[in-house]
Short mmCIF file of C-alpha atoms in Angstrom, two decimals:
data_model
loop_
_atom_site.label_atom_id
_atom_site.label_comp_id
_atom_site.label_asym_id
_atom_site.label_seq_id
_atom_site.Cartn_x
_atom_site.Cartn_y
_atom_site.Cartn_z
CA MET K 57 0.05 -14.60 20.62
CA LEU K 58 -3.36 -12.36 20.57
CA THR K 59 -2.61 -10.38 23.51
CA PRO K 60 -1.18 -6.81 24.07
CA LEU K 61 0.97 -8.28 26.84
CA VAL K 62 3.18 -10.70 24.92
CA ALA K 63 5.15 -9.07 22.21
CA THR K 64 4.80 -10.42 18.73
CA ARG K 65 8.22 -11.99 17.89
CA GLU K 66 8.89 -10.28 14.62
CA VAL K 67 11.35 -11.53 11.82
CA TYR K 68 12.65 -11.32 8.32
CA PHE K 69 13.47 -14.73 7.08
CA VAL K 70 14.15 -16.54 3.73
CA ARG K 71 12.40 -19.48 2.74
CA GLN K 72 13.66 -22.83 0.87
CA CYS K 73 11.50 -25.35 -0.59
CA LYS K 74 13.19 -28.26 -1.83
CA GLN K 75 11.83 -31.82 -3.19
CA LEU K 76 14.09 -34.31 -1.59
CA SER K 77 12.53 -37.52 -3.08
CA THR K 78 9.58 -38.62 -5.45
CA ASP K 79 7.60 -38.24 -2.01
CA GLU K 80 8.94 -35.90 0.35
CA TRP K 81 9.73 -32.41 0.47
CA ALA K 82 11.24 -29.74 2.96
CA ILE K 83 10.26 -26.01 3.75
CA VAL K 84 13.06 -24.39 5.62
CA ASP K 85 13.11 -20.71 7.22
CA ILE K 86 15.90 -19.01 8.77
CA SER K 87 16.00 -15.14 9.77
CA MET K 88 17.77 -12.04 7.70
CA GLU K 89 19.53 -9.11 9.64
CA GLY K 90 19.98 -6.15 8.98
CA VAL K 91 16.72 -5.66 6.71
CA GLU K 92 15.46 -2.64 8.41
CA ASP K 93 17.31 -0.01 10.34
CA ASP K 94 14.26 1.36 12.21
CA ILE K 95 12.75 -1.76 14.05
CA ASP K 96 11.62 -0.61 17.47
CA ALA K 97 14.19 -1.99 19.66
CA SER K 98 11.48 -2.07 22.61
CA LEU K 99 10.25 -5.17 20.79
CA ILE K 100 11.49 -8.71 21.34
CA LYS K 101 14.67 -9.59 20.04
CA CYS K 102 14.34 -12.94 17.87
CA ARG K 103 16.18 -14.92 15.59
CA LYS K 104 14.77 -17.97 13.53
CA ARG K 105 17.28 -20.41 13.45
CA PRO K 106 16.88 -23.40 10.64
CA SER K 107 12.89 -24.25 11.19
CA GLY K 108 10.77 -25.89 9.29
CA CYS K 109 8.93 -29.06 8.18
CA ILE K 110 9.24 -32.01 6.26
CA LEU K 111 6.21 -33.14 4.23
CA HIS K 112 6.15 -37.07 3.50
CA ASP K 113 3.19 -38.11 1.00
CA MET K 114 1.45 -41.43 2.14
CA SER K 115 -0.07 -42.14 -1.12
CA ASN K 116 -3.39 -42.49 0.76
CA GLY K 117 -4.51 -38.82 0.38
CA HIS K 118 -2.81 -38.12 3.55
CA CYS K 119 0.85 -37.00 4.49
CA LYS K 120 3.05 -37.08 7.38
CA VAL K 121 4.48 -33.76 8.74
CA THR K 122 7.33 -33.09 11.03
CA TRP K 123 7.83 -30.16 12.15
CA VAL K 124 11.01 -28.41 13.79
CA GLU K 125 10.76 -24.96 15.36
CA HIS K 126 14.39 -23.55 16.37
CA ILE K 127 14.26 -19.99 17.98
CA GLU K 128 16.88 -17.65 19.68
CA VAL K 129 14.84 -14.95 21.68
CA GLN K 130 16.33 -12.41 24.10
CA GLN K 131 13.50 -11.02 26.01
CA SER K 132 12.76 -9.28 29.57
CA PRO K 133 10.88 -11.54 31.65
CA PRO K 134 7.20 -12.02 30.41
CA HIS K 135 3.89 -10.68 32.23
CA SER K 136 2.88 -12.82 34.93
CA LEU K 137 -0.02 -13.97 33.39
CA PHE K 138 1.69 -15.58 30.33
CA HIS K 139 4.69 -16.93 32.01
CA THR K 140 3.95 -20.57 32.40
CA ILE K 141 2.52 -20.80 28.79
CA LEU K 142 5.79 -19.09 27.24
CA ASN K 143 8.02 -21.41 29.58
CA SER K 144 6.14 -24.48 28.48
CA CYS K 145 7.08 -23.81 24.75
CA SER K 146 3.08 -24.76 24.10
CA ALA K 147 2.44 -20.84 22.58
CA PHE K 148 5.37 -20.62 19.94
CA GLY K 149 6.44 -24.34 19.82
CA ALA K 150 6.14 -26.96 17.10
CA GLN K 151 2.73 -28.13 18.53
CA HIS K 152 1.04 -24.79 17.88
CA TRP K 153 2.28 -24.54 14.37
CA MET K 154 0.93 -28.07 13.95
CA ALA K 155 -2.28 -27.33 15.18
CA THR K 156 -2.52 -24.24 13.15
CA MET K 157 -1.64 -25.69 10.11
CA GLU K 158 -4.02 -28.76 10.39
CA GLN K 159 -6.87 -26.12 11.10
CA GLN K 160 -6.08 -24.16 7.96
CA CYS K 161 -5.86 -27.16 5.93
CA GLU K 162 -9.18 -28.04 6.76
CA ARG K 163 -10.54 -24.71 6.18
CA LEU K 164 -9.22 -24.82 2.80
CA ALA K 165 -10.71 -28.16 2.22
CA PHE K 166 -14.03 -27.13 3.45
CA PHE K 167 -13.81 -23.79 1.33
CA MET K 168 -12.86 -25.76 -1.89
CA ALA K 169 -15.72 -28.80 -1.45
CA THR K 170 -18.69 -28.93 -3.70
CA ASN K 171 -20.40 -31.63 -2.02
CA VAL K 172 -20.95 -30.19 1.18
CA PRO K 173 -23.57 -31.84 3.25
CA THR K 174 -26.75 -29.83 3.81
CA LYS K 175 -26.24 -30.02 7.90
CA ASP K 176 -22.77 -28.31 7.34
CA SER K 177 -24.18 -25.37 5.15
CA SER K 178 -27.53 -24.60 6.67
CA GLY K 179 -29.12 -21.23 5.70
CA VAL K 180 -27.41 -20.87 2.40
CA SER K 181 -28.45 -22.39 -0.74
CA THR K 182 -25.71 -21.68 -3.26
CA LEU K 183 -22.04 -22.86 -3.16
CA ALA K 184 -21.01 -19.47 -4.44
CA GLY K 185 -22.75 -17.74 -1.24
CA ARG K 186 -20.88 -20.30 0.94
CA ARG K 187 -17.59 -19.54 -0.28
CA SER K 188 -18.58 -15.40 -0.09
CA ILE K 189 -19.42 -15.99 3.44
CA LEU K 190 -16.16 -17.71 4.52
CA THR K 191 -14.21 -15.62 2.59
CA LEU K 192 -15.66 -12.32 4.63
CA ALA K 193 -15.16 -14.46 7.79
CA GLN K 194 -11.67 -15.15 6.75
CA ARG K 195 -10.94 -11.70 6.07
CA MET K 196 -12.49 -10.43 9.38
CA THR K 197 -10.41 -12.87 11.75
CA SER K 198 -7.38 -11.95 9.82
CA SER K 199 -8.12 -8.02 10.30
CA PHE K 200 -8.72 -8.67 14.23
CA CYS K 201 -5.69 -10.83 14.78
CA ARG K 202 -3.75 -7.88 13.15
CA ALA K 203 -5.09 -5.51 15.07
CA LEU K 204 -4.76 -7.40 18.58
CA GLY K 205 -1.33 -8.60 18.11
CA ALA K 206 1.50 -6.53 20.17
CA SER K 207 3.79 -5.77 17.28
CA SER K 208 5.38 -2.60 15.76
CA TYR K 209 1.87 -2.23 13.71
CA ASN K 210 0.36 -1.75 17.00
CA THR K 211 1.43 0.67 19.98
CA TRP K 212 -0.43 -0.07 23.26
CA ASN K 213 -1.15 2.10 26.14
CA ARG K 214 -2.54 1.21 29.50
CA ILE K 215 -5.60 3.13 30.51
CA PRO K 216 -6.09 3.80 34.36
CA THR K 217 -9.71 2.51 35.25
CA LYS K 218 -12.29 2.47 38.08
CA SER K 219 -12.53 -1.16 38.12
CA GLY K 220 -8.94 -2.18 38.19
CA ASP K 221 -8.82 -3.99 35.27
CA ASP K 222 -5.41 -3.88 33.21
CA ILE K 223 -6.92 -2.43 29.93
CA ARG K 224 -4.71 -1.30 26.77
CA VAL K 225 -5.51 0.64 24.09
CA SER K 226 -4.56 1.50 20.64
CA SER K 227 -5.74 3.40 17.68
CA ARG K 228 -5.22 3.73 14.14
CA LYS K 229 -6.46 5.71 11.05
CA ASN K 230 -8.19 4.04 8.08
CA ILE K 231 -7.76 6.12 5.17
CA SER K 232 -8.45 4.13 2.02
CA ASP K 233 -9.12 0.25 3.40
CA PRO K 234 -12.71 -0.40 2.06
CA GLY K 235 -12.74 -3.64 4.21
CA GLU K 236 -12.98 -1.67 7.31
CA PRO K 237 -15.03 1.73 8.03
CA LEU K 238 -12.79 4.76 7.27
CA GLY K 239 -11.88 6.97 9.92
CA VAL K 240 -10.15 6.68 13.44
CA ILE K 241 -10.59 2.81 14.89
CA LEU K 242 -10.35 2.37 18.74
CA CYS K 243 -9.04 -1.14 20.29
CA ALA K 244 -9.27 -1.82 23.90
CA ALA K 245 -7.95 -5.00 25.26
CA SER K 246 -7.69 -7.18 28.40
CA SER K 247 -6.23 -10.61 29.31
CA ILE K 248 -7.43 -12.53 32.42
CA TRP K 249 -6.85 -15.67 34.10
CA LEU K 250 -9.93 -17.64 34.43
CA PRO K 251 -10.46 -20.97 36.59
CA VAL K 252 -12.69 -22.48 33.56
CA SER K 253 -10.99 -24.87 31.10
CA HIS K 254 -10.11 -23.78 27.60
CA HIS K 255 -12.79 -25.90 25.73
CA PRO K 256 -15.49 -25.53 27.98
CA LEU K 257 -14.94 -21.51 27.98
CA PHE K 258 -14.91 -21.59 24.08
CA GLU K 259 -18.14 -23.41 23.87
CA PHE K 260 -20.22 -21.08 26.49
CA LEU K 261 -18.80 -17.71 24.47
CA ARG K 262 -19.66 -19.04 21.09
CA ASP K 263 -22.98 -20.23 22.45
CA GLU K 264 -25.76 -18.02 20.32
CA THR K 265 -28.19 -18.98 23.04
CA ARG K 266 -26.29 -17.58 25.91
CA ARG K 267 -24.71 -14.53 24.20
CA HIS K 268 -27.29 -12.20 25.70
CA GLU K 269 -25.90 -13.24 29.21
CA TRP K 270 -22.43 -11.37 28.35
CA ASP K 271 -23.03 -9.25 25.16
CA ILE K 272 -24.08 -5.61 26.83
CA ILE K 273 -24.81 -4.51 22.91
CA SER K 274 -27.01 -7.37 22.08
CA ASN K 275 -28.68 -7.55 25.53
CA ARG K 276 -32.17 -8.48 24.05
CA GLY K 277 -32.48 -11.75 24.96
CA PRO K 278 -31.29 -15.14 23.00
CA MET K 279 -30.01 -14.80 19.24
CA GLU K 280 -30.85 -17.19 16.51
CA SER K 281 -28.59 -18.67 13.84
CA ILE K 282 -29.72 -17.59 10.57
CA ALA K 283 -26.74 -19.52 8.74
CA ASN K 284 -24.17 -21.87 10.24
CA LEU K 285 -21.30 -23.16 8.00
CA ALA K 286 -18.97 -25.70 9.05
CA LYS K 287 -15.03 -25.09 7.96
CA GLY K 288 -13.84 -28.34 9.85
CA GLN K 289 -14.40 -31.64 11.23
CA HIS K 290 -14.83 -29.75 14.91
CA ARG K 291 -18.06 -28.32 15.07
CA GLY K 292 -16.56 -25.49 16.57
CA ASN K 293 -14.90 -24.36 13.56
CA ALA K 294 -17.60 -22.55 11.98
CA VAL K 295 -18.95 -19.51 10.62
CA THR K 296 -22.24 -18.27 11.90
CA VAL K 297 -24.73 -15.56 10.85
CA LEU K 298 -26.75 -14.14 13.95
CA ALA K 299 -29.59 -12.39 14.64
CA THR K 300 -31.56 -10.87 17.40
CA LYS K 301 -35.36 -11.67 17.52
CA SER K 302 -36.14 -7.95 17.98
CA LYS K 303 -37.87 -6.25 14.85
CA GLU K 304 -36.13 -3.08 15.44
CA ASN K 305 -32.61 -4.36 15.08
CA ASN K 306 -31.14 -3.59 11.45
CA MET K 307 -27.71 -5.73 11.93
CA TRP K 308 -26.65 -9.30 11.89
CA ILE K 309 -23.62 -10.34 13.55
CA LEU K 310 -21.09 -12.40 11.32
CA GLN K 311 -19.20 -14.92 13.99
CA ASP K 312 -15.91 -16.81 12.91
CA THR K 313 -14.97 -19.15 15.81
CA CYS K 314 -11.72 -21.58 15.26
CA THR K 315 -10.36 -24.06 17.79
CA ASN K 316 -7.69 -26.57 18.27
CA VAL K 317 -5.65 -28.29 21.07
CA CYS K 318 -3.86 -25.27 21.66
CA GLU K 319 -6.08 -21.95 21.25
CA SER K 320 -9.43 -20.74 20.47
CA ILE K 321 -10.68 -17.87 18.78
CA ILE K 322 -14.21 -16.31 18.59
CA VAL K 323 -14.18 -13.32 16.42
CA PHE K 324 -17.68 -11.22 15.49
CA ALA K 325 -18.62 -8.27 13.79
CA PRO K 326 -22.27 -6.43 13.46
CA ILE K 327 -22.87 -6.08 9.60
CA ASP K 328 -26.15 -4.39 7.95
CA ILE K 329 -28.71 -6.90 6.80
CA SER K 330 -28.44 -5.99 3.20
CA SER K 331 -25.01 -6.21 3.07
CA MET K 332 -24.99 -9.49 4.73
CA GLN K 333 -28.06 -11.15 2.66
CA SER K 334 -26.08 -9.73 -0.60
CA VAL K 335 -22.78 -11.89 0.54
CA MET K 336 -24.89 -14.69 1.46
CA THR K 337 -26.48 -14.85 -2.37
CA GLY K 338 -22.98 -14.90 -3.58
CA CYS K 339 -21.94 -11.40 -4.31
CA ASP K 340 -18.52 -9.85 -3.84
CA SER K 341 -17.76 -9.27 -0.09
CA SER K 342 -14.41 -7.47 -0.42
CA ASN K 343 -15.98 -3.94 -0.39
CA THR K 344 -18.01 -4.80 3.07
CA ALA K 345 -16.66 -3.12 5.56
CA VAL K 346 -16.55 -4.76 9.04
CA LEU K 347 -15.01 -4.12 12.28
CA ALA K 348 -14.03 -7.24 14.14
CA SER K 349 -14.20 -7.40 18.02
CA GLY K 350 -13.97 -11.00 19.85
CA PHE K 351 -11.79 -13.54 22.16
CA SER K 352 -8.98 -15.53 22.28
CA ILE K 353 -8.61 -18.45 24.52
CA LEU K 354 -5.55 -20.11 25.77
CA PRO K 355 -4.99 -23.19 28.05
CA ASP K 356 -3.02 -21.71 31.09
CA GLY K 357 -0.04 -23.96 30.60
CA MET K 358 -0.51 -25.97 33.91
CA GLU K 359 -1.03 -29.67 33.90
CA SER K 360 -4.43 -30.79 32.82
CA ARG K 361 -7.07 -31.52 35.81
CA ALA K 362 -10.90 -32.32 35.83
CA PHE K 363 -13.08 -29.17 34.79
CA VAL K 364 -14.19 -27.27 37.63
CA ILE K 365 -15.48 -23.91 38.14
CA THR K 366 -15.32 -22.24 41.53
CA SER K 367 -15.21 -18.58 43.26
CA LYS K 368 -13.22 -19.90 46.37
CA GLN K 369 -9.70 -18.26 45.89
CA ASP K 370 -7.79 -20.81 47.87
CA LYS K 371 -8.98 -23.65 45.27
CA LYS K 372 -8.06 -21.46 42.05
CA ASN K 373 -4.36 -22.58 42.15
CA ALA K 374 -5.26 -26.33 42.11
CA GLU K 375 -7.20 -25.93 38.75
CA GLU K 376 -6.57 -25.74 35.18
CA GLY K 377 -7.74 -22.59 33.77
CA SER K 378 -7.50 -20.40 31.15
CA LEU K 379 -6.32 -17.49 29.58
CA LEU K 380 -8.80 -15.29 28.01
CA THR K 381 -8.05 -11.85 26.08
CA ILE K 382 -11.05 -9.69 25.33
CA ALA K 383 -11.01 -7.07 22.66
CA PHE K 384 -13.53 -4.72 21.21
CA GLN K 385 -13.09 -2.30 18.09
CA ILE K 386 -15.27 0.92 17.54
CA LEU K 387 -15.29 3.49 14.89
CA THR K 388 -14.57 6.93 17.05
CA ASN K 389 -15.12 9.43 13.87
CA ASN K 390 -15.70 9.06 10.28
CA SER K 391 -12.97 11.65 9.57
CA PRO K 392 -9.24 9.91 9.75
CA THR K 393 -8.02 13.49 10.66
CA SER K 394 -9.98 14.10 14.10
CA LYS K 395 -8.24 13.26 17.60
CA LEU K 396 -9.18 10.63 20.11
CA SER K 397 -11.35 11.93 22.88
CA MET K 398 -10.74 10.82 26.35
CA GLU K 399 -14.61 10.12 26.72
CA THR K 400 -14.42 7.57 23.72
CA VAL K 401 -11.49 5.74 25.46
CA GLU K 402 -13.80 5.27 28.91
CA SER K 403 -16.50 4.27 26.52
CA VAL K 404 -15.06 1.33 25.43
CA ASN K 405 -13.05 0.58 28.36
CA THR K 406 -16.29 0.50 30.43
CA LEU K 407 -17.47 -1.88 27.65
CA VAL K 408 -14.60 -4.02 28.15
CA SER K 409 -15.09 -4.19 31.80
CA CYS K 410 -18.65 -4.83 32.31
CA THR K 411 -18.40 -7.69 29.57
CA LEU K 412 -15.55 -9.18 31.78
CA GLN K 413 -17.69 -8.51 34.96
CA ARG K 414 -20.20 -10.46 33.62
CA ILE K 415 -18.63 -13.39 31.78
CA LYS K 416 -16.78 -13.98 35.50
CA LYS K 417 -20.09 -13.42 37.40
CA ILE K 418 -21.80 -16.12 34.90
CA LEU K 419 -19.01 -18.62 35.51
CA GLN K 420 -18.84 -17.81 39.36
CA CYS K 421 -15.29 -16.96 39.49
CA GLU K 422 -15.75 -13.44 40.76
CA ASP K 423 -12.43 -11.89 42.65
CA GLY K 424 -12.75 -12.00 46.46
#
């Protein structure tokens, strides 16, 4: 899960793929133990029992997928925010696996397509340019997901804040990866519950015409879309290049949005205009450095009800809500050997806290 509050279920596993008949295949995973002796004991202990899927070719360009997820987990009680969704099995269950697989299949189909309608590829004139942007966006989102997970890759620390927000920070050093800025990178993240349904919240946060309402950095009025590339049937699965209307700005924003019934993600990063224009013409984007920030949105696991926004505390428990995780990454120093200062930590914490307060105010769900 994309939050510092729930530990990633890390397992080593073996996979067997076997054709069962002329039109049926099976893919099965099972845990291996004793691969590493120095795995952090504080992480959730997880074993993958025989799990996987059966694929049945329907002979009409489609296939039937049956998924079984069989996990044994030894864990301490989860954080109260995520208690319901974890107990409902929608966070790590077969439905989530299926939704993610369907979304990735659509992404690959749209990436490989050569007959993309103009409405699904506005602002980019060539197939090479389209694929270059989609490749960069996928790398950006993968980097964001890797940075935000509470895995052995990340160690999160809770930092006291004046606002009382539960903000966690982690830092890492990039010494040689050209895909991110070189130096010390700081990530600050916070997860909250909002009395707003999953999909309306996603639509609000991805809307470039309302971005200035919550985005402190681009607080110069509505943004405009330079390019919009579909990567799925749902219009929320798209890659967008955004720009402010200010002539002083020399940066564009690359935004990648993904949504399904179980989760939505909005990832974005500023990129200088010349680099972005080069990518849009089809040039290789592997050396384009991006440092992603964004949102993860999950339904809270409660029974679905009509979409309501309210600021009244006594009604909050009666509404369907969402679990919103926000994360910002900043480059604190170009030198990987430099030390992290408390001033920098406080600065990014303020950015997270102020952004959350703006979102709460706009949605009329401030505390109190």
